[in-house]
């Protein structure tokens, strides 16, 4: 250690691991992680005969511009499909096409042509939101209000004016909005800001998964760090900055930051990289930082959105779907985006579920479906028992397939990201009333004054600090690299003369 500068990183998700990877060789580094494992929201668990991704599922846009894809390829963690050049060039715009079947609540498979028509309309509307990027006066504050207003305008001409067909189109559009809630990790698209929505960048490439689990990436990053760099089960309680702290028995060195863990252990540092999720910051920033964060930073934390998207894995003895089907969607035929959804969580939470992805290949995973559900309904689901969730899912599937005898799943496993004490939700979005500038403010190191003699005491990384790739693993990794680079630059700069 000697005179080298001491760096502490809080959180061993991809942002923290990425920062550690890039900081090697500079001063000394400790990573404090609240959980007993690395990866954070990258979390693979065994389920059925295979694996279940409780958090991040796909590499979004696996192509040479995606650092997660590049690392995973370098480590040999991806299957042959992902490595194919053609796959890397597909422009899916964040919504990869998958062979799908759409069930309606009347118990029948819906007409694929009618479903496609409504989906195409929705995609076009969503794409048209990009036009409002940077606009001083967007027509509506939120994506949801804009999309619904456009749908209302289209209604008279929808489905050639045929009432039943029009109703079906509206029901599919309601399902599209729920899917979008899962993608944005929000309760309602009415909470997602229209103007900033277009700043999110989707990379080219056909989304792919990790055959050995997403956690294999975190494990590789961890394995490359010197032994003992990461301390597990070390939740941080307070971060004191702008101080003058001395180690017992060593008066020579004074550190500006002191990081105290819940178990009372304390670490003195010159620089602390904070990678805790925005959800955790929203709940705890007031006690976490002493002195408190500047108002601008606290405001950005309050302004930005952080919602819930959960998964429900169901294992079946036998598949009731066809082998080629990769996505089973559900549409409640009595719903419309122009009407308020039911607010009674107890009786209708399961209506927010968008459907299921079939885990591939069945030889590895068994017959497993992965359902997605966002928002308050998803948070309500977290309060239920496994048996209650399993029985609600069985009812949904029986309704949708029109088969009251459909065998219940053998087992269930779900994520509970809202109740996870060191995450407090799933991922960030740019909420109504905030903008991409809030992301940059969140990412700004402290103290704010660049002439401060003790610069970069607090640095901020994590998915929510990446202006164009927030809510993704590549955004998280890049944010960690960015902050490590900021420190590396400082370490290379000539050391200023000590102040007397
Ligand atoms: C992706 C995907 N994906 C599904 C679900 C979730 C997420 N994401 P971490 O939380 O990892 O690390 C912080 C650590 O800090 C953690 O270990 C804590 O324990 C620790 N900590 C906290 N407090 C502490 C304390 N006090 N002391 C010590 N330690 C502490 N991303 O690329 N593909 O398919 C999905 C999905 C259910 C929950 C995802 C996906 C998001 C990523 O998982 C996430 O961004 C990163 O892993 C975060 O890493 P990190 O290091 O920042 O934090 C237009 C428009 C668009 C909007 N978005 C569109 C994009 C769609 C996003 N898609 C997501 C979809 C799924 C299915």
mmCIF file with all atom_site columns, C-alpha atoms and ligand atoms in Angstrom, residues 10-16 32-35 37 39-42 54-60 130 182-184 197 200 214 234-237 275-277 280 288 309-311 372 415 417 422-423 425-428 461-464 470-474 476, ligand 1:
data_model
loop_
_atom_site.group_PDB
_atom_site.id
_atom_site.type_symbol
_atom_site.label_atom_id
_atom_site.label_alt_id
_atom_site.label_comp_id
_atom_site.label_asym_id
_atom_site.label_entity_id
_atom_site.label_seq_id
_atom_site.pdbx_PDB_ins_code
_atom_site.Cartn_x
_atom_site.Cartn_y
_atom_site.Cartn_z
_atom_site.occupancy
_atom_site.B_iso_or_equiv
_atom_site.pdbx_formal_charge
_atom_site.auth_seq_id
_atom_site.auth_comp_id
_atom_site.auth_asym_id
_atom_site.auth_atom_id
_atom_site.pdbx_PDB_model_num
ATOM   1   C CA  . UNK A 1 10  ? -19.217 -0.067  -2.713  1.00 0.00 ? 10  UNK A CA  1
ATOM   2   C CA  . UNK A 1 11  ? -21.068 -2.851  -4.540  1.00 0.00 ? 11  UNK A CA  1
ATOM   3   C CA  . UNK A 1 12  ? -19.767 -5.814  -6.543  1.00 0.00 ? 12  UNK A CA  1
ATOM   4   C CA  . UNK A 1 13  ? -22.244 -5.737  -9.419  1.00 0.00 ? 13  UNK A CA  1
ATOM   5   C CA  . UNK A 1 14  ? -20.984 -5.190  -12.957 1.00 0.00 ? 14  UNK A CA  1
ATOM   6   C CA  . UNK A 1 15  ? -20.249 -1.512  -12.257 1.00 0.00 ? 15  UNK A CA  1
ATOM   7   C CA  . UNK A 1 16  ? -18.115 -2.301  -9.189  1.00 0.00 ? 16  UNK A CA  1
ATOM   8   C CA  . UNK A 1 32  ? -17.347 -3.894  -0.137  1.00 0.00 ? 32  UNK A CA  1
ATOM   9   C CA  . UNK A 1 33  ? -20.373 -5.974  -1.069  1.00 0.00 ? 33  UNK A CA  1
ATOM   10  C CA  . UNK A 1 34  ? -23.511 -6.309  1.050   1.00 0.00 ? 34  UNK A CA  1
ATOM   11  C CA  . UNK A 1 35  ? -24.427 -9.733  -0.311  1.00 0.00 ? 35  UNK A CA  1
ATOM   12  C CA  . UNK A 1 37  ? -21.876 -13.148 -3.753  1.00 0.00 ? 37  UNK A CA  1
ATOM   13  C CA  . UNK A 1 39  ? -22.979 -9.871  -9.548  1.00 0.00 ? 39  UNK A CA  1
ATOM   14  C CA  . UNK A 1 40  ? -25.754 -7.812  -7.927  1.00 0.00 ? 40  UNK A CA  1
ATOM   15  C CA  . UNK A 1 41  ? -28.615 -7.703  -10.411 1.00 0.00 ? 41  UNK A CA  1
ATOM   16  C CA  . UNK A 1 42  ? -26.780 -10.314 -12.462 1.00 0.00 ? 42  UNK A CA  1
ATOM   17  C CA  . UNK A 1 54  ? -33.309 -13.817 -11.591 1.00 0.00 ? 54  UNK A CA  1
ATOM   18  C CA  . UNK A 1 55  ? -32.021 -10.491 -12.907 1.00 0.00 ? 55  UNK A CA  1
ATOM   19  C CA  . UNK A 1 56  ? -30.421 -9.589  -16.252 1.00 0.00 ? 56  UNK A CA  1
ATOM   20  C CA  . UNK A 1 57  ? -31.533 -12.042 -18.919 1.00 0.00 ? 57  UNK A CA  1
ATOM   21  C CA  . UNK A 1 58  ? -30.112 -11.050 -22.286 1.00 0.00 ? 58  UNK A CA  1
ATOM   22  C CA  . UNK A 1 59  ? -27.165 -9.179  -23.668 1.00 0.00 ? 59  UNK A CA  1
ATOM   23  C CA  . UNK A 1 60  ? -29.116 -6.334  -25.261 1.00 0.00 ? 60  UNK A CA  1
ATOM   24  C CA  . UNK A 1 130 ? -37.875 9.853   -30.785 1.00 0.00 ? 130 UNK A CA  1
ATOM   25  C CA  . UNK A 1 182 ? -41.468 -4.464  -18.203 1.00 0.00 ? 182 UNK A CA  1
ATOM   26  C CA  . UNK A 1 183 ? -38.861 -3.121  -20.612 1.00 0.00 ? 183 UNK A CA  1
ATOM   27  C CA  . UNK A 1 184 ? -38.723 0.265   -18.899 1.00 0.00 ? 184 UNK A CA  1
ATOM   28  C CA  . UNK A 1 197 ? -37.257 8.635   -23.895 1.00 0.00 ? 197 UNK A CA  1
ATOM   29  C CA  . UNK A 1 200 ? -31.795 5.543   -24.684 1.00 0.00 ? 200 UNK A CA  1
ATOM   30  C CA  . UNK A 1 214 ? -25.162 -14.495 -16.732 1.00 0.00 ? 214 UNK A CA  1
ATOM   31  C CA  . UNK A 1 234 ? -20.113 -6.106  4.198   1.00 0.00 ? 234 UNK A CA  1
ATOM   32  C CA  . UNK A 1 235 ? -23.091 -3.770  3.844   1.00 0.00 ? 235 UNK A CA  1
ATOM   33  C CA  . UNK A 1 236 ? -22.013 -0.141  4.082   1.00 0.00 ? 236 UNK A CA  1
ATOM   34  C CA  . UNK A 1 237 ? -23.958 1.978   6.547   1.00 0.00 ? 237 UNK A CA  1
ATOM   35  C CA  . UNK A 1 275 ? -22.232 1.678   -7.292  1.00 0.00 ? 275 UNK A CA  1
ATOM   36  C CA  . UNK A 1 276 ? -25.283 0.946   -5.129  1.00 0.00 ? 276 UNK A CA  1
ATOM   37  C CA  . UNK A 1 277 ? -28.559 0.860   -7.089  1.00 0.00 ? 277 UNK A CA  1
ATOM   38  C CA  . UNK A 1 280 ? -31.120 2.004   -2.573  1.00 0.00 ? 280 UNK A CA  1
ATOM   39  C CA  . UNK A 1 288 ? -25.690 7.069   3.915   1.00 0.00 ? 288 UNK A CA  1
ATOM   40  C CA  . UNK A 1 309 ? -39.831 -5.805  -13.086 1.00 0.00 ? 309 UNK A CA  1
ATOM   41  C CA  . UNK A 1 310 ? -39.920 -9.376  -11.800 1.00 0.00 ? 310 UNK A CA  1
ATOM   42  C CA  . UNK A 1 311 ? -39.772 -12.840 -13.267 1.00 0.00 ? 311 UNK A CA  1
ATOM   43  C CA  . UNK A 1 372 ? -42.488 -11.126 -16.696 1.00 0.00 ? 372 UNK A CA  1
ATOM   44  C CA  . UNK A 1 415 ? -37.550 -12.782 -8.211  1.00 0.00 ? 415 UNK A CA  1
ATOM   45  C CA  . UNK A 1 417 ? -36.392 -7.185  -6.513  1.00 0.00 ? 417 UNK A CA  1
ATOM   46  C CA  . UNK A 1 422 ? -29.799 -3.548  -1.205  1.00 0.00 ? 422 UNK A CA  1
ATOM   47  C CA  . UNK A 1 423 ? -31.567 -3.053  -4.548  1.00 0.00 ? 423 UNK A CA  1
ATOM   48  C CA  . UNK A 1 425 ? -36.437 -2.321  -7.293  1.00 0.00 ? 425 UNK A CA  1
ATOM   49  C CA  . UNK A 1 426 ? -35.230 -3.435  -10.706 1.00 0.00 ? 426 UNK A CA  1
ATOM   50  C CA  . UNK A 1 427 ? -33.674 -0.684  -12.797 1.00 0.00 ? 427 UNK A CA  1
ATOM   51  C CA  . UNK A 1 428 ? -33.861 2.976   -13.643 1.00 0.00 ? 428 UNK A CA  1
ATOM   52  C CA  . UNK A 1 461 ? -21.198 4.476   -11.086 1.00 0.00 ? 461 UNK A CA  1
ATOM   53  C CA  . UNK A 1 462 ? -23.987 1.960   -11.763 1.00 0.00 ? 462 UNK A CA  1
ATOM   54  C CA  . UNK A 1 463 ? -26.511 1.503   -14.544 1.00 0.00 ? 463 UNK A CA  1
ATOM   55  C CA  . UNK A 1 464 ? -28.507 4.593   -13.495 1.00 0.00 ? 464 UNK A CA  1
ATOM   56  C CA  . UNK A 1 470 ? -29.143 3.029   -18.348 1.00 0.00 ? 470 UNK A CA  1
ATOM   57  C CA  . UNK A 1 471 ? -31.028 -0.116  -17.232 1.00 0.00 ? 471 UNK A CA  1
ATOM   58  C CA  . UNK A 1 472 ? -28.563 -2.506  -18.866 1.00 0.00 ? 472 UNK A CA  1
ATOM   59  C CA  . UNK A 1 473 ? -25.522 -4.562  -17.935 1.00 0.00 ? 473 UNK A CA  1
ATOM   60  C CA  . UNK A 1 474 ? -23.389 -2.817  -20.550 1.00 0.00 ? 474 UNK A CA  1
ATOM   61  C CA  . UNK A 1 476 ? -23.342 -0.676  -15.662 1.00 0.00 ? 476 UNK A CA  1
HETATM 62  C C1  . LIG B 2 .   ? -29.455 -6.257  -19.414 1.00 0.00 ? 1   LIG B C1  1
HETATM 63  C C2  . LIG B 2 .   ? -31.304 -7.737  -19.430 1.00 0.00 ? 1   LIG B C2  1
HETATM 64  N N1  . LIG B 2 .   ? -32.924 -7.528  -17.581 1.00 0.00 ? 1   LIG B N1  1
HETATM 65  C C3  . LIG B 2 .   ? -34.128 -7.983  -15.495 1.00 0.00 ? 1   LIG B C3  1
HETATM 66  C C4  . LIG B 2 .   ? -34.284 -7.784  -14.149 1.00 0.00 ? 1   LIG B C4  1
HETATM 67  C C5  . LIG B 2 .   ? -33.409 -6.911  -13.503 1.00 0.00 ? 1   LIG B C5  1
HETATM 68  C C6  . LIG B 2 .   ? -32.420 -6.244  -14.201 1.00 0.00 ? 1   LIG B C6  1
HETATM 69  N N2  . LIG B 2 .   ? -31.276 -5.797  -16.328 1.00 0.00 ? 1   LIG B N2  1
HETATM 70  P P1  . LIG B 2 .   ? -26.012 -3.956  -9.201  1.00 0.00 ? 1   LIG B P1  1
HETATM 71  O O1  . LIG B 2 .   ? -27.288 -3.831  -8.493  1.00 0.00 ? 1   LIG B O1  1
HETATM 72  O O2  . LIG B 2 .   ? -25.788 -5.133  -10.044 1.00 0.00 ? 1   LIG B O2  1
HETATM 73  O O3  . LIG B 2 .   ? -24.795 -3.889  -8.167  1.00 0.00 ? 1   LIG B O3  1
HETATM 74  C C7  . LIG B 2 .   ? -24.834 -3.084  -7.021  1.00 0.00 ? 1   LIG B C7  1
HETATM 75  C C8  . LIG B 2 .   ? -24.297 -3.880  -5.859  1.00 0.00 ? 1   LIG B C8  1
HETATM 76  O O4  . LIG B 2 .   ? -24.266 -3.037  -4.713  1.00 0.00 ? 1   LIG B O4  1
HETATM 77  C C9  . LIG B 2 .   ? -25.166 -5.081  -5.474  1.00 0.00 ? 1   LIG B C9  1
HETATM 78  O O5  . LIG B 2 .   ? -24.408 -6.238  -5.505  1.00 0.00 ? 1   LIG B O5  1
HETATM 79  C C10 . LIG B 2 .   ? -25.651 -4.745  -4.054  1.00 0.00 ? 1   LIG B C10 1
HETATM 80  O O6  . LIG B 2 .   ? -25.743 -5.876  -3.228  1.00 0.00 ? 1   LIG B O6  1
HETATM 81  C C11 . LIG B 2 .   ? -24.559 -3.815  -3.590  1.00 0.00 ? 1   LIG B C11 1
HETATM 82  N N3  . LIG B 2 .   ? -24.976 -2.909  -2.520  1.00 0.00 ? 1   LIG B N3  1
HETATM 83  C C12 . LIG B 2 .   ? -26.095 -2.183  -2.421  1.00 0.00 ? 1   LIG B C12 1
HETATM 84  N N4  . LIG B 2 .   ? -26.118 -1.472  -1.289  1.00 0.00 ? 1   LIG B N4  1
HETATM 85  C C13 . LIG B 2 .   ? -24.961 -1.738  -0.651  1.00 0.00 ? 1   LIG B C13 1
HETATM 86  C C14 . LIG B 2 .   ? -24.393 -1.316  0.570   1.00 0.00 ? 1   LIG B C14 1
HETATM 87  N N5  . LIG B 2 .   ? -25.005 -0.450  1.379   1.00 0.00 ? 1   LIG B N5  1
HETATM 88  N N6  . LIG B 2 .   ? -23.178 -1.787  0.918   1.00 0.00 ? 1   LIG B N6  1
HETATM 89  C C15 . LIG B 2 .   ? -22.508 -2.662  0.113   1.00 0.00 ? 1   LIG B C15 1
HETATM 90  N N7  . LIG B 2 .   ? -23.023 -3.107  -1.062  1.00 0.00 ? 1   LIG B N7  1
HETATM 91  C C16 . LIG B 2 .   ? -24.224 -2.646  -1.436  1.00 0.00 ? 1   LIG B C16 1
HETATM 92  N N8  . LIG B 2 .   ? -29.856 -5.740  -18.226 1.00 0.00 ? 1   LIG B N8  1
HETATM 93  O O7  . LIG B 2 .   ? -28.494 -5.811  -19.995 1.00 0.00 ? 1   LIG B O7  1
HETATM 94  N N9  . LIG B 2 .   ? -30.218 -7.250  -19.996 1.00 0.00 ? 1   LIG B N9  1
HETATM 95  O O8  . LIG B 2 .   ? -31.956 -8.643  -19.991 1.00 0.00 ? 1   LIG B O8  1
HETATM 96  C C17 . LIG B 2 .   ? -31.774 -7.167  -18.222 1.00 0.00 ? 1   LIG B C17 1
HETATM 97  C C18 . LIG B 2 .   ? -33.157 -7.319  -16.245 1.00 0.00 ? 1   LIG B C18 1
HETATM 98  C C19 . LIG B 2 .   ? -35.382 -8.483  -13.471 1.00 0.00 ? 1   LIG B C19 1
HETATM 99  C C20 . LIG B 2 .   ? -33.498 -6.704  -12.024 1.00 0.00 ? 1   LIG B C20 1
HETATM 100 C C21 . LIG B 2 .   ? -32.280 -6.440  -15.605 1.00 0.00 ? 1   LIG B C21 1
HETATM 101 C C22 . LIG B 2 .   ? -30.971 -6.214  -17.596 1.00 0.00 ? 1   LIG B C22 1
HETATM 102 C C23 . LIG B 2 .   ? -30.522 -4.690  -15.717 1.00 0.00 ? 1   LIG B C23 1
HETATM 103 C C24 . LIG B 2 .   ? -29.134 -5.102  -15.211 1.00 0.00 ? 1   LIG B C24 1
HETATM 104 O O9  . LIG B 2 .   ? -29.254 -6.241  -14.424 1.00 0.00 ? 1   LIG B O9  1
HETATM 105 C C25 . LIG B 2 .   ? -28.564 -3.974  -14.394 1.00 0.00 ? 1   LIG B C25 1
HETATM 106 O O10 . LIG B 2 .   ? -28.606 -2.767  -15.129 1.00 0.00 ? 1   LIG B O10 1
HETATM 107 C C26 . LIG B 2 .   ? -27.094 -4.195  -13.989 1.00 0.00 ? 1   LIG B C26 1
HETATM 108 O O11 . LIG B 2 .   ? -26.826 -5.518  -13.637 1.00 0.00 ? 1   LIG B O11 1
HETATM 109 C C27 . LIG B 2 .   ? -26.781 -3.259  -12.832 1.00 0.00 ? 1   LIG B C27 1
HETATM 110 O O12 . LIG B 2 .   ? -25.432 -3.339  -12.427 1.00 0.00 ? 1   LIG B O12 1
HETATM 111 P P2  . LIG B 2 .   ? -24.898 -2.342  -11.322 1.00 0.00 ? 1   LIG B P2  1
HETATM 112 O O13 . LIG B 2 .   ? -23.506 -2.732  -11.027 1.00 0.00 ? 1   LIG B O13 1
HETATM 113 O O14 . LIG B 2 .   ? -25.190 -0.968  -11.711 1.00 0.00 ? 1   LIG B O14 1
HETATM 114 O O15 . LIG B 2 .   ? -25.824 -2.614  -10.037 1.00 0.00 ? 1   LIG B O15 1
HETATM 115 C C28 . LIG B 2 .   ? -36.315 3.468   -24.622 1.00 0.00 ? 1   LIG B C28 1
HETATM 116 C C29 . LIG B 2 .   ? -36.061 2.888   -23.430 1.00 0.00 ? 1   LIG B C29 1
HETATM 117 C C30 . LIG B 2 .   ? -35.668 2.249   -22.528 1.00 0.00 ? 1   LIG B C30 1
HETATM 118 C C31 . LIG B 2 .   ? -35.386 1.690   -21.304 1.00 0.00 ? 1   LIG B C31 1
HETATM 119 N N10 . LIG B 2 .   ? -34.699 0.517   -21.105 1.00 0.00 ? 1   LIG B N10 1
HETATM 120 C C32 . LIG B 2 .   ? -34.600 -0.504  -22.050 1.00 0.00 ? 1   LIG B C32 1
HETATM 121 C C33 . LIG B 2 .   ? -33.626 -1.532  -21.711 1.00 0.00 ? 1   LIG B C33 1
HETATM 122 C C34 . LIG B 2 .   ? -34.205 -2.739  -21.155 1.00 0.00 ? 1   LIG B C34 1
HETATM 123 C C35 . LIG B 2 .   ? -33.624 -3.166  -19.834 1.00 0.00 ? 1   LIG B C35 1
HETATM 124 N N11 . LIG B 2 .   ? -33.904 -4.493  -19.713 1.00 0.00 ? 1   LIG B N11 1
HETATM 125 C C36 . LIG B 2 .   ? -33.987 -5.271  -18.790 1.00 0.00 ? 1   LIG B C36 1
HETATM 126 C C37 . LIG B 2 .   ? -34.517 -6.518  -19.003 1.00 0.00 ? 1   LIG B C37 1
HETATM 127 C C38 . LIG B 2 .   ? -34.157 -7.587  -18.400 1.00 0.00 ? 1   LIG B C38 1
HETATM 128 C C39 . LIG B 2 .   ? -35.027 -8.741  -18.573 1.00 0.00 ? 1   LIG B C39 1
#
